[in-house]
C-alpha positions as a printed Julia matrix, in Angstrom:
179×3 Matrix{Float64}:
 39.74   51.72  12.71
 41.41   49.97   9.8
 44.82   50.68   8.93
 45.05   49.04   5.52
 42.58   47.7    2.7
 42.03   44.58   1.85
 44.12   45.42  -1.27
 47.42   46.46   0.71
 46.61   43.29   3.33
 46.93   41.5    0.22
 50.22   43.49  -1.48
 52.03   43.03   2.32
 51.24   38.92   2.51
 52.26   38.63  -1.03
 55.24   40.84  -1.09
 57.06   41.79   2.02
 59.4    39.66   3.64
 59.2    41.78   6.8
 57.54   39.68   9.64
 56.6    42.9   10.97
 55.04   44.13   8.42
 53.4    40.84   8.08
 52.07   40.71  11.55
 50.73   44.36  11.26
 48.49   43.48   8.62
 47.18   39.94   9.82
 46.68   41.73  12.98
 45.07   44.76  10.76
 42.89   41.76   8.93
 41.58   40.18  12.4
 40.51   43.01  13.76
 38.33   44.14  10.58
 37.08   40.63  10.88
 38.25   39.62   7.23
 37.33   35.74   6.88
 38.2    35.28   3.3
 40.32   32.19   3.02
 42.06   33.22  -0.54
 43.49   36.04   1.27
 45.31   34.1    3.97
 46.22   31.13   1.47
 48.54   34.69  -0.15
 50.03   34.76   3.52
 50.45   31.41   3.58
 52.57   30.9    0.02
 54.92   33.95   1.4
 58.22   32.23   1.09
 59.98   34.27   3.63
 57.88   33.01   6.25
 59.31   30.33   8.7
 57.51   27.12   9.33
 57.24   28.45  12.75
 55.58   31.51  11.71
 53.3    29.96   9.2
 51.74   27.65  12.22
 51.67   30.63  14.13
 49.68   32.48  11.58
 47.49   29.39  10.84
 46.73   28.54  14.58
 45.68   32.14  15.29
 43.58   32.38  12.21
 41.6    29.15  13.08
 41.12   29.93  16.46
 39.6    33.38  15.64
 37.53   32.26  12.81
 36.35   28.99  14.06
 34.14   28.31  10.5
 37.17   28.61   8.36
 39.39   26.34  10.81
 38.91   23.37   8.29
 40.16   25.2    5.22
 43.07   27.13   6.97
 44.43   23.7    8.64
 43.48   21.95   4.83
 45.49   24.85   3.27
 48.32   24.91   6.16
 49.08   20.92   5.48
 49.2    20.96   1.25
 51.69   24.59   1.74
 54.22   22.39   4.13
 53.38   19.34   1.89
 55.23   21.23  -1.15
 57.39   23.72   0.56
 59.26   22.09   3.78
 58.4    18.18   2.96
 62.39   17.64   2.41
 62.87   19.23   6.1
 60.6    18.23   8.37
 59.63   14.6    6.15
 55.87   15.4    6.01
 55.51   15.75   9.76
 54.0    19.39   9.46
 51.58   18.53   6.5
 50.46   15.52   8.95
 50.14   17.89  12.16
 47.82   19.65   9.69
 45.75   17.26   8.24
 44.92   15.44  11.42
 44.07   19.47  13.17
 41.61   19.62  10.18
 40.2    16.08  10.32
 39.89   17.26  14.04
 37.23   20.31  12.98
 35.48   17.97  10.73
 36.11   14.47  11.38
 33.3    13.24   8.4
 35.74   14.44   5.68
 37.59   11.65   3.56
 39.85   14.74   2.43
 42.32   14.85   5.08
 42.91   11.45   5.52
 43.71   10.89   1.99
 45.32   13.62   1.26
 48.06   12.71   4.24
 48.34    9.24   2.89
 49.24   11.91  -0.82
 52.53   12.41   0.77
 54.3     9.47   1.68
 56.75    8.7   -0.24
 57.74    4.95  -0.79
 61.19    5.42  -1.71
 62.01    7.23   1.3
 59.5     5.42   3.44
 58.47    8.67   5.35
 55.87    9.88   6.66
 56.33    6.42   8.44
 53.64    4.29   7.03
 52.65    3.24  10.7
 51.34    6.79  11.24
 49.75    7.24   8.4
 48.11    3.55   9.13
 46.59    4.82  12.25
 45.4     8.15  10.69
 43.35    6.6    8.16
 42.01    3.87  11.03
 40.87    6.93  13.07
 39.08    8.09  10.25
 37.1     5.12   9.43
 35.28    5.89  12.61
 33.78    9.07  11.08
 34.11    8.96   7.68
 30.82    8.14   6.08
 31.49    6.14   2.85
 34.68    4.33   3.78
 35.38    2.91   0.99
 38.57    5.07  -0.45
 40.3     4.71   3.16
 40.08    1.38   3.22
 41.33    0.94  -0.18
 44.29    3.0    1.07
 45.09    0.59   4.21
 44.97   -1.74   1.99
 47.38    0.04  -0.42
 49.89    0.92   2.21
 49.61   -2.59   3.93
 50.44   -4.0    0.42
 53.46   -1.79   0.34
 55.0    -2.7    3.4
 54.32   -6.18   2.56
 51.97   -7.26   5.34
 49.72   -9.29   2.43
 47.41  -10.69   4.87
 46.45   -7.44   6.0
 46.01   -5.97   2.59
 43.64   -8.62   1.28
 41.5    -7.71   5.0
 41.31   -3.67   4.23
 40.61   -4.99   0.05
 38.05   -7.67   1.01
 36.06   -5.01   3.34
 36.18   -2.41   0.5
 34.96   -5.1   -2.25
 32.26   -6.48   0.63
 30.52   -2.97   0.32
 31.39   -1.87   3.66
 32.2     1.19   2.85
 29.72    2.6    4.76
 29.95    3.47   8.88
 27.51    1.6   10.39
């Protein structure tokens, strides 16, 4: 039997900064089945959550609720993008992205999105990884176009020419599609 409504799920992911309390009413939420993303992403933005507990909360809810998986992980990687991206230099917001190019391989969204955080000055997320991501992708993705343009992007930046022209001469060829 439910404990709380949807409403004071809500009020507790939004406003308490008890990890009890917290808990309780995930738990509460699982158990009436409740598979409404926009009421975990209000969990998710609750500041006095710990990286640690945020995965924890993410990993649970996308095992549960298998069809949401793809949004929680999408969600998951853009909250540690803003939030703890001067901590942990993107490495979270990567896990994230790659866990929800993982449920659905086919989506450009991921992919790009990770590439969305490195930062040039800084040079992290280390371009290498983020090189490899997007290669990984062009496997799946089906119009491959806007990852390639993005190889070629980050090749240009690290100054590896030759390989930038290769990734821009594919994307201008038209094969932007898988074959």
């Amino acid at each position: 039997m439910p404990r709380f409504s949807v409403e004071e799920i809500r009020a507790r992911f939004a406003q308490s900064s008890d990890f009890n309390e917290i808990f309780d009413a995930f738990e509460d939420a699982l158990e009436q089945r409740i598979q409404d993303v926009e009421l975990y992403r209000v969990l998710f933005w609750n500041h006095s959550l710990a990286p640690d507990e945020l995965c924890l909360f993410g990993e649970k809810l996308a095992k549960e609720f298998s069809p949401i998986a793809y949004d929680v992980f999408m969600w998951l990687a853009s909250v540690f993008e803003v939030t703890y991206s001067s901590y942990d230099n993107f490495d979270l917001a990567i896990r994230y992205y790659r866990k929800a190019a993982e449920v659905r391989p086919q989506e450009p969204d991921p992919y790009l999105d990770a590439c969305d955080c490195y930062d040039p000055d800084l040079n992290i997320p280390p371009p290498d990884v983020l090189i490899e991501f997007l290669k990984s992708g062009l496997n799946h993705v089906g119009n491959r176009t806007a990852l390639l343009l993005r190889l070629s992007h980050l090749h240009h930046l690290l100054g590896d020419e030759e390989q930038s022209r290769f990734y821009r001469t594919l994307a201008d060829e038209g094969d932007g599609s898988k074959n």
